PDB file of C-alpha atoms in Angstrom:
ATOM      1  CA  MET A   1     -84.776 -56.133  34.031  1.00 51.00           C
ATOM      2  CA  LYS A   2     -81.516 -54.060  33.066  1.00 47.00           C
ATOM      3  CA  ARG A   3     -80.635 -54.001  36.857  1.00 55.00           C
ATOM      4  CA  SER A   4     -80.993 -57.759  37.336  1.00 54.00           C
ATOM      5  CA  LEU A   5     -78.702 -58.313  34.236  1.00 47.00           C
ATOM      6  CA  ILE A   6     -75.907 -56.015  35.847  1.00 51.00           C
ATOM      7  CA  CYS A   7     -76.282 -57.869  39.065  1.00 51.00           C
ATOM      8  CA  ILE A   8     -75.632 -61.283  37.215  1.00 52.00           C
ATOM      9  CA  ILE A   9     -72.668 -59.893  35.292  1.00 49.00           C
ATOM     10  CA  ALA A  10     -71.208 -58.352  38.668  1.00 51.00           C
ATOM     11  CA  ILE A  11     -71.747 -61.880  40.391  1.00 52.00           C
ATOM     12  CA  PHE A  12     -70.141 -63.809  37.566  1.00 49.00           C
ATOM     13  CA  GLY A  13     -67.454 -61.348  37.509  1.00 52.00           C
ATOM     14  CA  LEU A  14     -66.646 -61.756  41.284  1.00 48.00           C
ATOM     15  CA  PHE A  15     -66.751 -65.403  40.895  1.00 48.00           C
ATOM     16  CA  ALA A  16     -64.191 -65.233  37.975  1.00 48.00           C
ATOM     17  CA  GLN A  17     -61.792 -63.020  40.289  1.00 52.00           C
ATOM     18  CA  LEU A  18     -62.194 -65.635  42.959  1.00 49.00           C
ATOM     19  CA  THR A  19     -61.474 -68.555  40.687  1.00 47.00           C
ATOM     20  CA  ALA A  20     -58.515 -66.669  39.246  1.00 46.00           C
ATOM     21  CA  ALA A  21     -57.240 -65.882  42.492  1.00 48.00           C
ATOM     22  CA  GLN A  22     -57.593 -69.567  43.690  1.00 47.00           C
ATOM     23  CA  SER A  23     -55.956 -70.529  40.405  1.00 41.00           C
ATOM     24  CA  SER A  24     -52.975 -68.138  40.933  1.00 43.00           C
ATOM     25  CA  ARG A  25     -52.396 -69.354  44.433  1.00 46.00           C
ATOM     26  CA  VAL A  26     -52.101 -73.078  43.274  1.00 40.00           C
ATOM     27  CA  ASN A  27     -49.963 -72.103  40.535  1.00 43.00           C
ATOM     28  CA  ALA A  28     -47.741 -70.112  42.821  1.00 41.00           C
ATOM     29  CA  GLU A  29     -47.520 -73.162  45.212  1.00 50.00           C
ATOM     30  CA  GLN A  30     -46.622 -75.263  42.115  1.00 50.00           C
ATOM     31  CA  ASP A  31     -44.021 -72.626  40.868  1.00 70.00           C
ATOM     32  CA  TYR A  32     -41.959 -73.158  44.295  1.00 87.00           C
ATOM     33  CA  SER A  33     -42.088 -77.012  44.375  1.00 86.00           C
ATOM     34  CA  ASN A  34     -38.614 -76.988  42.787  1.00 88.00           C
ATOM     35  CA  ALA A  35     -37.164 -74.342  45.286  1.00 91.00           C
ATOM     36  CA  ALA A  36     -34.969 -75.408  48.258  1.00 93.00           C
ATOM     37  CA  VAL A  37     -33.856 -73.424  51.355  1.00 94.00           C
ATOM     38  CA  ASN A  38     -30.619 -74.495  52.928  1.00 94.00           C
ATOM     39  CA  ILE A  39     -29.050 -72.949  56.114  1.00 94.00           C
ATOM     40  CA  LYS A  40     -25.771 -73.329  57.851  1.00 93.00           C
ATOM     41  CA  TYR A  41     -23.763 -71.174  60.476  1.00 91.00           C
ATOM     42  CA  TYR A  42     -21.913 -68.396  58.760  1.00 88.00           C
ATOM     43  CA  ASP A  43     -18.982 -68.537  61.429  1.00 80.00           C
ATOM     44  CA  ARG A  44     -19.989 -70.749  64.050  1.00 80.00           C
ATOM     45  CA  THR A  45     -18.578 -69.922  67.634  1.00 79.00           C
ATOM     46  CA  MET A  46     -20.142 -69.808  71.122  1.00 79.00           C
ATOM     47  CA  TYR A  47     -23.457 -68.480  71.574  1.00 86.00           C
ATOM     48  CA  TYR A  48     -24.873 -66.964  74.822  1.00 85.00           C
ATOM     49  CA  PRO A  49     -28.300 -65.566  75.742  1.00 87.00           C
ATOM     50  CA  ASP A  50     -29.303 -62.034  74.547  1.00 81.00           C
ATOM     51  CA  MET A  51     -26.381 -59.980  73.479  1.00 79.00           C
ATOM     52  CA  THR A  52     -27.676 -59.646  70.148  1.00 82.00           C
ATOM     53  CA  GLU A  53     -25.021 -57.339  68.875  1.00 81.00           C
ATOM     54  CA  ASP A  54     -21.904 -58.634  70.827  1.00 80.00           C
ATOM     55  CA  ASN A  55     -22.877 -62.105  70.233  1.00 85.00           C
ATOM     56  CA  PRO A  56     -24.817 -62.471  66.993  1.00 91.00           C
ATOM     57  CA  ILE A  57     -25.863 -65.942  65.566  1.00 93.00           C
ATOM     58  CA  TYR A  58     -25.089 -65.252  61.958  1.00 92.00           C
ATOM     59  CA  VAL A  59     -26.658 -68.026  59.598  1.00 93.00           C
ATOM     60  CA  SER A  60     -26.281 -68.366  56.071  1.00 93.00           C
ATOM     61  CA  VAL A  61     -29.303 -68.749  53.836  1.00 94.00           C
ATOM     62  CA  SER A  62     -29.262 -70.058  50.404  1.00 94.00           C
ATOM     63  CA  ILE A  63     -32.311 -70.259  48.191  1.00 94.00           C
ATOM     64  CA  VAL A  64     -31.699 -73.080  45.641  1.00 94.00           C
ATOM     65  CA  ASN A  65     -33.509 -73.717  42.259  1.00 93.00           C
ATOM     66  CA  THR A  66     -33.611 -77.527  42.054  1.00 91.00           C
ATOM     67  CA  GLY A  67     -35.891 -77.388  39.114  1.00 90.00           C
ATOM     68  CA  LYS A  68     -35.519 -77.123  35.130  1.00 91.00           C
ATOM     69  CA  GLU A  69     -37.021 -73.797  34.881  1.00 90.00           C
ATOM     70  CA  THR A  70     -36.290 -70.270  35.984  1.00 92.00           C
ATOM     71  CA  LEU A  71     -37.193 -69.621  39.635  1.00 92.00           C
ATOM     72  CA  ARG A  72     -38.776 -66.347  40.367  1.00 92.00           C
ATOM     73  CA  PHE A  73     -39.544 -64.982  43.900  1.00 92.00           C
ATOM     74  CA  LYS A  74     -39.974 -61.860  46.059  1.00 92.00           C
ATOM     75  CA  LEU A  75     -37.417 -60.613  48.681  1.00 93.00           C
ATOM     76  CA  ALA A  76     -38.043 -57.681  50.778  1.00 92.00           C
ATOM     77  CA  ASP A  77     -35.254 -55.127  51.566  1.00 92.00           C
ATOM     78  CA  ASP A  78     -35.998 -55.770  55.037  1.00 92.00           C
ATOM     79  CA  ARG A  79     -35.787 -59.642  55.174  1.00 93.00           C
ATOM     80  CA  MET A  80     -38.139 -59.818  58.240  1.00 93.00           C
ATOM     81  CA  PHE A  81     -40.685 -59.686  55.791  1.00 94.00           C
ATOM     82  CA  SER A  82     -39.400 -62.653  53.685  1.00 94.00           C
ATOM     83  CA  LEU A  83     -38.530 -65.190  56.487  1.00 94.00           C
ATOM     84  CA  ASP A  84     -39.030 -66.692  59.787  1.00 94.00           C
ATOM     85  CA  PHE A  85     -36.431 -68.348  61.947  1.00 95.00           C
ATOM     86  CA  VAL A  86     -38.108 -70.973  64.300  1.00 94.00           C
ATOM     87  CA  ALA A  87     -36.318 -72.671  67.218  1.00 94.00           C
ATOM     88  CA  HIS A  88     -37.758 -75.390  69.585  1.00 92.00           C
ATOM     89  CA  THR A  89     -36.574 -76.774  72.774  1.00 88.00           C
ATOM     90  CA  ILE A  90     -35.714 -80.341  73.309  1.00 81.00           C
ATOM     91  CA  LYS A  91     -39.308 -80.731  74.496  1.00 82.00           C
ATOM     92  CA  ASN A  92     -40.609 -79.165  71.317  1.00 86.00           C
ATOM     93  CA  THR A  93     -41.574 -75.801  72.878  1.00 89.00           C
ATOM     94  CA  GLU A  94     -41.371 -72.915  70.379  1.00 93.00           C
ATOM     95  CA  LEU A  95     -39.222 -69.966  71.592  1.00 94.00           C
ATOM     96  CA  PRO A  96     -40.899 -66.357  71.264  1.00 93.00           C
ATOM     97  CA  SER A  97     -39.981 -63.793  68.518  1.00 93.00           C
ATOM     98  CA  THR A  98     -38.249 -60.484  69.373  1.00 93.00           C
ATOM     99  CA  GLN A  99     -40.255 -57.486  70.343  1.00 92.00           C
ATOM    100  CA  ASN A 100     -38.661 -55.662  67.471  1.00 91.00           C
ATOM    101  CA  LEU A 101     -39.890 -58.451  64.942  1.00 92.00           C
ATOM    102  CA  ILE A 102     -43.471 -58.257  66.500  1.00 92.00           C
ATOM    103  CA  ILE A 103     -43.690 -54.474  66.310  1.00 91.00           C
ATOM    104  CA  LYS A 104     -42.372 -54.460  62.699  1.00 90.00           C
ATOM    105  CA  ARG A 105     -44.976 -56.953  61.363  1.00 89.00           C
ATOM    106  CA  SER A 106     -47.933 -55.488  63.375  1.00 88.00           C
ATOM    107  CA  THR A 107     -47.346 -51.781  61.927  1.00 87.00           C
ATOM    108  CA  ASN A 108     -48.710 -50.636  58.923  1.00 87.00           C
ATOM    109  CA  GLN A 109     -46.036 -49.819  56.578  1.00 86.00           C
ATOM    110  CA  THR A 110     -45.020 -50.164  52.838  1.00 89.00           C
ATOM    111  CA  VAL A 111     -42.929 -52.978  52.432  1.00 89.00           C
ATOM    112  CA  TYR A 112     -40.167 -52.803  49.646  1.00 91.00           C
ATOM    113  CA  PHE A 113     -38.984 -55.689  47.858  1.00 92.00           C
ATOM    114  CA  ARG A 114     -37.165 -56.892  44.692  1.00 92.00           C
ATOM    115  CA  GLU A 115     -38.299 -59.540  42.285  1.00 92.00           C
ATOM    116  CA  LEU A 116     -35.309 -61.964  41.861  1.00 92.00           C
ATOM    117  CA  SER A 117     -34.937 -64.977  39.275  1.00 91.00           C
ATOM    118  CA  ILE A 118     -32.507 -68.020  39.676  1.00 92.00           C
ATOM    119  CA  GLU A 119     -31.707 -70.184  36.857  1.00 93.00           C
ATOM    120  CA  PRO A 120     -31.693 -74.008  37.255  1.00 92.00           C
ATOM    121  CA  GLY A 121     -28.929 -75.297  39.548  1.00 91.00           C
ATOM    122  CA  GLU A 122     -28.124 -71.860  40.956  1.00 93.00           C
ATOM    123  CA  ALA A 123     -28.592 -70.254  44.404  1.00 92.00           C
ATOM    124  CA  TYR A 124     -29.195 -66.900  45.736  1.00 93.00           C
ATOM    125  CA  SER A 125     -27.526 -66.528  49.466  1.00 92.00           C
ATOM    126  CA  PHE A 126     -27.234 -64.035  52.210  1.00 92.00           C
ATOM    127  CA  VAL A 127     -26.589 -63.903  55.937  1.00 92.00           C
ATOM    128  CA  GLU A 128     -28.977 -63.025  58.908  1.00 93.00           C
ATOM    129  CA  ASN A 129     -28.710 -62.707  62.620  1.00 94.00           C
ATOM    130  CA  VAL A 130     -30.858 -65.277  64.119  1.00 95.00           C
ATOM    131  CA  LYS A 131     -30.854 -63.106  67.150  1.00 94.00           C
ATOM    132  CA  ASP A 132     -32.914 -60.614  65.317  1.00 94.00           C
ATOM    133  CA  TYR A 133     -35.775 -62.948  64.928  1.00 95.00           C
ATOM    134  CA  ILE A 134     -35.874 -65.143  68.228  1.00 95.00           C
ATOM    135  CA  LYS A 135     -35.352 -64.205  71.843  1.00 93.00           C
ATOM    136  CA  PHE A 136     -32.902 -66.520  73.578  1.00 92.00           C
ATOM    137  CA  ASP A 137     -33.223 -66.160  77.415  1.00 88.00           C
ATOM    138  CA  GLU A 138     -31.766 -69.479  78.585  1.00 86.00           C
ATOM    139  CA  PRO A 139     -29.053 -71.591  77.894  1.00 85.00           C
ATOM    140  CA  SER A 140     -29.974 -75.006  76.328  1.00 87.00           C
ATOM    141  CA  ILE A 141     -29.888 -77.070  73.273  1.00 88.00           C
ATOM    142  CA  TYR A 142     -32.541 -75.808  70.547  1.00 91.00           C
ATOM    143  CA  TYR A 143     -33.314 -77.027  67.183  1.00 94.00           C
ATOM    144  CA  LEU A 144     -33.239 -74.269  64.480  1.00 94.00           C
ATOM    145  CA  GLU A 145     -35.232 -74.092  61.256  1.00 95.00           C
ATOM    146  CA  LEU A 146     -36.194 -71.281  58.720  1.00 95.00           C
ATOM    147  CA  LYS A 147     -39.503 -70.438  56.830  1.00 95.00           C
ATOM    148  CA  PHE A 148     -39.109 -68.563  53.590  1.00 95.00           C
ATOM    149  CA  TYR A 149     -42.133 -66.731  52.086  1.00 94.00           C
ATOM    150  CA  PRO A 150     -41.510 -66.190  48.326  1.00 93.00           C
ATOM    151  CA  GLU A 151     -44.473 -64.037  48.230  1.00 92.00           C
ATOM    152  CA  LEU A 152     -43.629 -62.055  51.404  1.00 91.00           C
ATOM    153  CA  TYR A 153     -44.739 -62.515  54.929  1.00 90.00           C
ATOM    154  CA  LYS A 154     -48.232 -61.302  54.351  1.00 84.00           C
ATOM    155  CA  SER A 155     -48.681 -64.265  51.807  1.00 80.00           C
ATOM    156  CA  LYS A 156     -47.766 -67.071  54.265  1.00 74.00           C
ATOM    157  CA  TYR A 157     -49.945 -69.413  52.410  1.00 79.00           C
ATOM    158  CA  THR A 158     -46.693 -70.317  50.194  1.00 87.00           C
ATOM    159  CA  SER A 159     -43.651 -70.904  52.482  1.00 91.00           C
ATOM    160  CA  ILE A 160     -40.450 -73.089  51.992  1.00 93.00           C
ATOM    161  CA  ASP A 161     -38.989 -75.011  54.847  1.00 93.00           C
ATOM    162  CA  SER A 162     -35.314 -75.503  55.367  1.00 94.00           C
ATOM    163  CA  ASN A 163     -32.979 -77.989  56.931  1.00 94.00           C
ATOM    164  CA  ARG A 164     -32.709 -78.161  60.802  1.00 92.00           C
ATOM    165  CA  LEU A 165     -29.632 -77.032  62.762  1.00 92.00           C
ATOM    166  CA  SER A 166     -28.779 -77.770  66.307  1.00 90.00           C
ATOM    167  CA  LEU A 167     -27.957 -74.806  68.418  1.00 90.00           C
ATOM    168  CA  GLU A 168     -26.449 -74.776  71.926  1.00 87.00           C
ATOM    169  CA  ILE A 169     -26.744 -71.699  73.765  1.00 87.00           C
ATOM    170  CA  ARG A 170     -24.368 -71.701  76.867  1.00 81.00           C
ATOM    171  CA  PRO A 171     -24.477 -69.633  80.011  1.00 74.00           C
ATOM    172  CA  ALA A 172     -23.120 -66.313  79.617  1.00 65.00           C
ATOM    173  CA  PRO A 173     -19.684 -65.750  80.947  1.00 57.00           C
ATOM    174  CA  TYR A 174     -19.364 -63.385  83.849  1.00 44.00           C
ATOM    175  CA  ALA A 175     -16.513 -61.185  85.243  1.00 33.00           C
ATOM    176  CA  VAL A 176     -15.915 -63.927  88.114  1.00 35.00           C
ATOM    177  CA  ALA A 177     -13.951 -65.833  85.643  1.00 38.00           C
ATOM    178  CA  SER A 178     -10.334 -66.246  86.976  1.00 39.00           C
ATOM    179  CA  SER A 179      -7.216 -65.534  85.130  1.00 38.00           C
ATOM    180  CA  MET A 180      -6.427 -69.231  84.829  1.00 43.00           C
ATOM    181  CA  LEU A 181      -9.825 -69.738  83.064  1.00 45.00           C
ATOM    182  CA  PRO A 182     -10.041 -67.141  80.359  1.00 45.00           C
ATOM    183  CA  VAL A 183     -12.974 -66.597  78.390  1.00 46.00           C
ATOM    184  CA  GLU A 184     -13.603 -64.827  75.055  1.00 47.00           C
ATOM    185  CA  LYS A 185     -17.293 -63.859  74.094  1.00 44.00           C
ATOM    186  CA  LYS A 186     -16.878 -63.986  70.528  1.00 43.00           C
ATOM    187  CA  THR A 187     -14.714 -66.771  69.661  1.00 44.00           C
ATOM    188  CA  ALA A 188     -13.559 -69.982  70.949  1.00 41.00           C
ATOM    189  CA  SER A 189      -9.782 -69.422  70.126  1.00 43.00           C
ATOM    190  CA  LEU A 190      -8.913 -68.995  73.846  1.00 50.00           C
ATOM    191  CA  LEU A 191     -10.867 -72.162  74.747  1.00 68.00           C
ATOM    192  CA  LYS A 192      -8.555 -74.833  73.205  1.00 79.00           C
ATOM    193  CA  PRO A 193      -7.392 -77.494  75.744  1.00 85.00           C
ATOM    194  CA  GLU A 194      -3.862 -77.164  76.631  1.00 87.00           C
ATOM    195  CA  SER A 195      -1.294 -80.159  77.538  1.00 88.00           C
ATOM    196  CA  ILE A 196      -1.469 -79.825  81.226  1.00 90.00           C
ATOM    197  CA  SER A 197      -1.258 -82.482  83.792  1.00 91.00           C
ATOM    198  CA  PRO A 198      -4.007 -84.555  84.943  1.00 93.00           C
ATOM    199  CA  ASP A 199      -4.383 -82.999  88.272  1.00 93.00           C
ATOM    200  CA  LYS A 200      -4.734 -79.518  86.712  1.00 92.00           C
ATOM    201  CA  VAL A 201      -7.080 -80.868  84.306  1.00 94.00           C
ATOM    202  CA  VAL A 202      -9.470 -81.947  87.097  1.00 95.00           C
ATOM    203  CA  GLU A 203      -8.786 -78.778  88.979  1.00 93.00           C
ATOM    204  CA  GLN A 204      -9.657 -76.398  86.214  1.00 92.00           C
ATOM    205  CA  THR A 205     -12.858 -78.504  85.458  1.00 94.00           C
ATOM    206  CA  ILE A 206     -14.056 -78.215  89.011  1.00 94.00           C
ATOM    207  CA  ILE A 207     -13.387 -74.594  89.194  1.00 92.00           C
ATOM    208  CA  ALA A 208     -15.219 -74.191  85.960  1.00 91.00           C
ATOM    209  CA  ARG A 209     -18.208 -75.927  87.722  1.00 91.00           C
ATOM    210  CA  GLN A 210     -18.012 -73.633  90.576  1.00 90.00           C
ATOM    211  CA  LYS A 211     -18.230 -70.540  88.578  1.00 87.00           C
ATOM    212  CA  SER A 212     -20.840 -72.094  86.089  1.00 85.00           C
ATOM    213  CA  LEU A 213     -18.575 -71.729  83.096  1.00 87.00           C
ATOM    214  CA  TRP A 214     -19.772 -74.347  81.081  1.00 87.00           C
ATOM    215  CA  ASP A 215     -17.664 -73.913  78.089  1.00 85.00           C
ATOM    216  CA  GLN A 216     -14.604 -74.309  80.363  1.00 88.00           C
ATOM    217  CA  TYR A 217     -16.300 -77.374  82.281  1.00 91.00           C
ATOM    218  CA  PHE A 218     -16.643 -79.627  78.968  1.00 91.00           C
ATOM    219  CA  LEU A 219     -13.175 -78.461  77.648  1.00 91.00           C
ATOM    220  CA  TYR A 220     -11.204 -81.495  79.293  1.00 93.00           C
ATOM    221  CA  MET A 221     -14.106 -83.876  79.205  1.00 93.00           C
ATOM    222  CA  ASP A 222     -14.668 -86.696  76.891  1.00 92.00           C
ATOM    223  CA  VAL A 223     -18.627 -86.253  76.901  1.00 91.00           C
ATOM    224  CA  GLN A 224     -19.169 -89.424  74.763  1.00 91.00           C
ATOM    225  CA  GLU A 225     -17.405 -91.803  77.095  1.00 93.00           C
ATOM    226  CA  MET A 226     -19.311 -90.149  80.115  1.00 93.00           C
ATOM    227  CA  MET A 227     -22.734 -90.555  78.341  1.00 92.00           C
ATOM    228  CA  LEU A 228     -21.799 -94.138  77.479  1.00 93.00           C
ATOM    229  CA  ARG A 229     -21.280 -95.012  80.972  1.00 91.00           C
ATOM    230  CA  ASN A 230     -24.947 -95.643  81.028  1.00 89.00           C
ATOM    231  CA  ALA A 231     -25.627 -99.179  79.396  1.00 90.00           C
ATOM    232  CA  ASP A 232     -29.090 -98.036  78.010  1.00 89.00           C
ATOM    233  CA  GLN A 233     -27.443 -95.149  76.205  1.00 88.00           C
ATOM    234  CA  LYS A 234     -24.628 -97.163  75.043  1.00 90.00           C
ATOM    235  CA  ARG A 235     -27.206 -99.783  73.288  1.00 91.00           C
ATOM    236  CA  ARG A 236     -29.023 -96.616  71.790  1.00 89.00           C
ATOM    237  CA  TYR A 237     -25.889 -94.871  70.879  1.00 89.00           C
ATOM    238  CA  ASP A 238     -24.694 -97.926  68.993  1.00 89.00           C
ATOM    239  CA  ASN A 239     -27.881 -98.388  67.019  1.00 89.00           C
ATOM    240  CA  SER A 240     -28.167 -94.827  65.882  1.00 86.00           C
ATOM    241  CA  SER A 241     -27.190 -92.819  62.798  1.00 85.00           C
ATOM    242  CA  PRO A 242     -24.663 -90.209  62.993  1.00 80.00           C
ATOM    243  CA  ASP A 243     -27.096 -87.450  63.187  1.00 79.00           C
ATOM    244  CA  GLU A 244     -28.993 -89.185  66.124  1.00 85.00           C
ATOM    245  CA  ARG A 245     -25.535 -89.771  67.801  1.00 86.00           C
ATOM    246  CA  ALA A 246     -24.816 -85.970  67.667  1.00 85.00           C
ATOM    247  CA  ARG A 247     -28.339 -85.218  69.069  1.00 86.00           C
ATOM    248  CA  MET A 248     -27.748 -87.670  72.002  1.00 88.00           C
ATOM    249  CA  LEU A 249     -24.617 -86.177  72.908  1.00 88.00           C
ATOM    250  CA  GLU A 250     -26.054 -82.488  72.905  1.00 87.00           C
ATOM    251  CA  ASN A 251     -29.057 -83.630  74.766  1.00 86.00           C
ATOM    252  CA  TYR A 252     -26.818 -85.263  77.402  1.00 89.00           C
ATOM    253  CA  LYS A 253     -24.849 -82.070  77.790  1.00 88.00           C
ATOM    254  CA  SER A 254     -28.225 -80.075  78.062  1.00 86.00           C
ATOM    255  CA  ASP A 255     -29.358 -82.411  80.713  1.00 86.00           C
ATOM    256  CA  LEU A 256     -25.920 -82.049  82.718  1.00 88.00           C
ATOM    257  CA  MET A 257     -26.277 -78.137  82.410  1.00 88.00           C
ATOM    258  CA  GLN A 258     -29.862 -78.336  83.845  1.00 83.00           C
ATOM    259  CA  ASN A 259     -28.923 -80.805  86.610  1.00 80.00           C
ATOM    260  CA  ARG A 260     -31.371 -83.526  85.378  1.00 80.00           C
ATOM    261  CA  ILE A 261     -28.765 -86.421  85.277  1.00 82.00           C
ATOM    262  CA  ASP A 262     -25.584 -87.376  86.698  1.00 84.00           C
ATOM    263  CA  TYR A 263     -25.882 -85.255  89.667  1.00 85.00           C
ATOM    264  CA  ASP A 264     -22.555 -86.174  91.303  1.00 90.00           C
ATOM    265  CA  ILE A 265     -20.255 -84.858  88.302  1.00 92.00           C
ATOM    266  CA  VAL A 266     -22.100 -81.716  88.152  1.00 92.00           C
ATOM    267  CA  ALA A 267     -22.470 -80.997  91.980  1.00 92.00           C
ATOM    268  CA  VAL A 268     -20.811 -77.778  93.090  1.00 93.00           C
ATOM    269  CA  PRO A 269     -18.576 -78.147  95.864  1.00 93.00           C
ATOM    270  CA  GLU A 270     -17.763 -75.495  98.514  1.00 92.00           C
ATOM    271  CA  LYS A 271     -14.186 -76.479  98.362  1.00 93.00           C
ATOM    272  CA  PHE A 272     -11.930 -79.310  97.264  1.00 94.00           C
ATOM    273  CA  ILE A 273      -8.435 -80.675  97.665  1.00 93.00           C
ATOM    274  CA  ILE A 274      -6.620 -82.939  95.422  1.00 93.00           C
ATOM    275  CA  GLU A 275      -5.111 -85.708  97.566  1.00 92.00           C
ATOM    276  CA  ASN A 276      -3.450 -87.981  94.987  1.00 93.00           C
ATOM    277  CA  THR A 277      -2.646 -88.175  91.180  1.00 92.00           C
ATOM    278  CA  SER A 278      -1.018 -91.092  89.457  1.00 93.00           C
ATOM    279  CA  TYR A 279      -0.793 -91.843  85.797  1.00 91.00           C
ATOM    280  CA  SER A 280       1.199 -93.513  83.013  1.00 91.00           C
ATOM    281  CA  GLN A 281       1.928 -92.468  79.631  1.00 87.00           C
ATOM    282  CA  THR A 282      -1.752 -93.031  78.430  1.00 90.00           C
ATOM    283  CA  ASP A 283      -4.175 -93.394  81.698  1.00 93.00           C
ATOM    284  CA  GLY A 284      -4.454 -91.873  85.294  1.00 94.00           C
ATOM    285  CA  THR A 285      -6.583 -91.279  88.189  1.00 96.00           C
ATOM    286  CA  VAL A 286      -6.989 -88.229  90.244  1.00 95.00           C
ATOM    287  CA  GLN A 287      -8.496 -88.379  93.649  1.00 96.00           C
ATOM    288  CA  VAL A 288     -10.191 -85.498  95.043  1.00 95.00           C
ATOM    289  CA  THR A 289     -11.893 -84.729  98.566  1.00 96.00           C
ATOM    290  CA  GLN A 290     -14.828 -82.361  97.963  1.00 96.00           C
ATOM    291  CA  TRP A 291     -16.868 -80.609 100.633  1.00 95.00           C
ATOM    292  CA  PHE A 292     -20.802 -79.860  99.794  1.00 94.00           C
ATOM    293  CA  LYS A 293     -22.473 -77.279 101.894  1.00 91.00           C
ATOM    294  CA  TYR A 294     -26.074 -77.720 103.148  1.00 89.00           C
ATOM    295  CA  PRO A 295     -28.047 -75.674 105.572  1.00 89.00           C
ATOM    296  CA  ASN A 296     -27.025 -77.382 108.744  1.00 90.00           C
ATOM    297  CA  PHE A 297     -24.106 -79.433 107.778  1.00 92.00           C
ATOM    298  CA  ARG A 298     -21.470 -80.226 105.328  1.00 92.00           C
ATOM    299  CA  GLN A 299     -20.984 -83.487 103.396  1.00 94.00           C
ATOM    300  CA  VAL A 300     -17.697 -84.845 102.602  1.00 95.00           C
ATOM    301  CA  LYS A 301     -17.191 -87.060  99.421  1.00 96.00           C
ATOM    302  CA  ARG A 302     -14.132 -88.546  97.782  1.00 96.00           C
ATOM    303  CA  TYR A 303     -14.142 -88.310  93.932  1.00 97.00           C
ATOM    304  CA  VAL A 304     -11.829 -90.478  91.870  1.00 97.00           C
ATOM    305  CA  TYR A 305     -11.568 -88.922  88.255  1.00 97.00           C
ATOM    306  CA  LYS A 306     -10.358 -91.461  85.651  1.00 96.00           C
ATOM    307  CA  VAL A 307      -8.385 -89.628  82.811  1.00 96.00           C
ATOM    308  CA  LYS A 308      -6.783 -90.593  79.529  1.00 95.00           C
ATOM    309  CA  GLN A 309      -4.548 -88.882  77.355  1.00 92.00           C
ATOM    310  CA  ARG A 310      -5.386 -88.460  73.450  1.00 85.00           C
ATOM    311  CA  ASP A 311      -3.091 -86.374  71.081  1.00 82.00           C
ATOM    312  CA  GLY A 312      -1.141 -85.013  74.088  1.00 87.00           C
ATOM    313  CA  ILE A 313      -4.453 -83.910  75.813  1.00 91.00           C
ATOM    314  CA  TRP A 314      -5.713 -85.402  79.164  1.00 94.00           C
ATOM    315  CA  GLN A 315      -9.620 -85.890  79.389  1.00 94.00           C
ATOM    316  CA  ILE A 316     -11.951 -86.973  82.133  1.00 96.00           C
ATOM    317  CA  TYR A 317     -13.808 -90.091  80.846  1.00 95.00           C
ATOM    318  CA  ASP A 318     -15.339 -91.759  84.114  1.00 95.00           C
ATOM    319  CA  TYR A 319     -15.607 -91.170  87.831  1.00 95.00           C
ATOM    320  CA  SER A 320     -16.750 -92.797  91.207  1.00 95.00           C
ATOM    321  CA  VAL A 321     -17.763 -91.276  94.208  1.00 96.00           C
ATOM    322  CA  THR A 322     -17.643 -92.481  97.797  1.00 95.00           C
ATOM    323  CA  ASN A 323     -19.566 -90.738 100.844  1.00 95.00           C
ATOM    324  CA  LEU A 324     -17.114 -89.991 103.702  1.00 95.00           C
ATOM    325  CA  GLY A 325     -19.676 -88.675 106.076  1.00 93.00           C
ATOM    326  CA  THR A 326     -20.706 -85.279 107.234  1.00 91.00           C
ATOM    327  CA  GLU A 327     -19.098 -82.209 109.473  1.00 88.00           C
TER     328      GLU A 327
END
């Protein structure tokens, strides 16, 4: 009888613990309903694959108390145990985590943390390098988000999702860049368009494409006007919100970089000659003969680039192509 009584008490005790744990979990989720997480680029520049230390992607993370009560949460000294960066491709494929992150989280270790509190209307901010969390192998357009775990990574049942950022990873600059096309890995300060003539604009754009220097390639191009040459794209663009328009431009650039659209404008010529340039104070055309090498022949095409001047800078906004035969 005594033994049965002990068993009954133990069962009730276990049931009480499970109920308390479940109640605590619900309360924890409710406690964080007035917490928000915002992310933004800390010092946005040009980003390339890999190069975690030389070309970091610094993002400022802000945890905000949007409620009327004090917000309390845990923050690990090693923030890899407090948050996750998540990046998706345009096709919604999630990028893999870095090997370092996987090893850290799969190793049995003590996680040191601090308990922080934020008063209503206040925020706690810090800066993280996204490349410590996500492995970027290919240049493309990605969408970046953050998951914050206020009870640390091992308690992932409670998480707070951030806003979304668009992230462009460009092809890495290589040593083949000529002196006429300077490239600085960490900053775009040397990549400002200059007040050069229309023929030089076209020349530098073609050279940039020959060397796969996409940052240089888009430097003198009015990407929006190029995209809106397509009537369907223009209709969608005109009926879209500002955020959707920005996303359309990013997708268009990504498609160009991956040779999915407008093949003629991104085709790589073996050689080219600028035949004729004519322009007024605001508009102009540059005629270029280009040779494209194939296994058994070379194809010759005439490109006519249309350019316009804006704030003293000439930009390519349209083009046409005529086949001149083969050699």
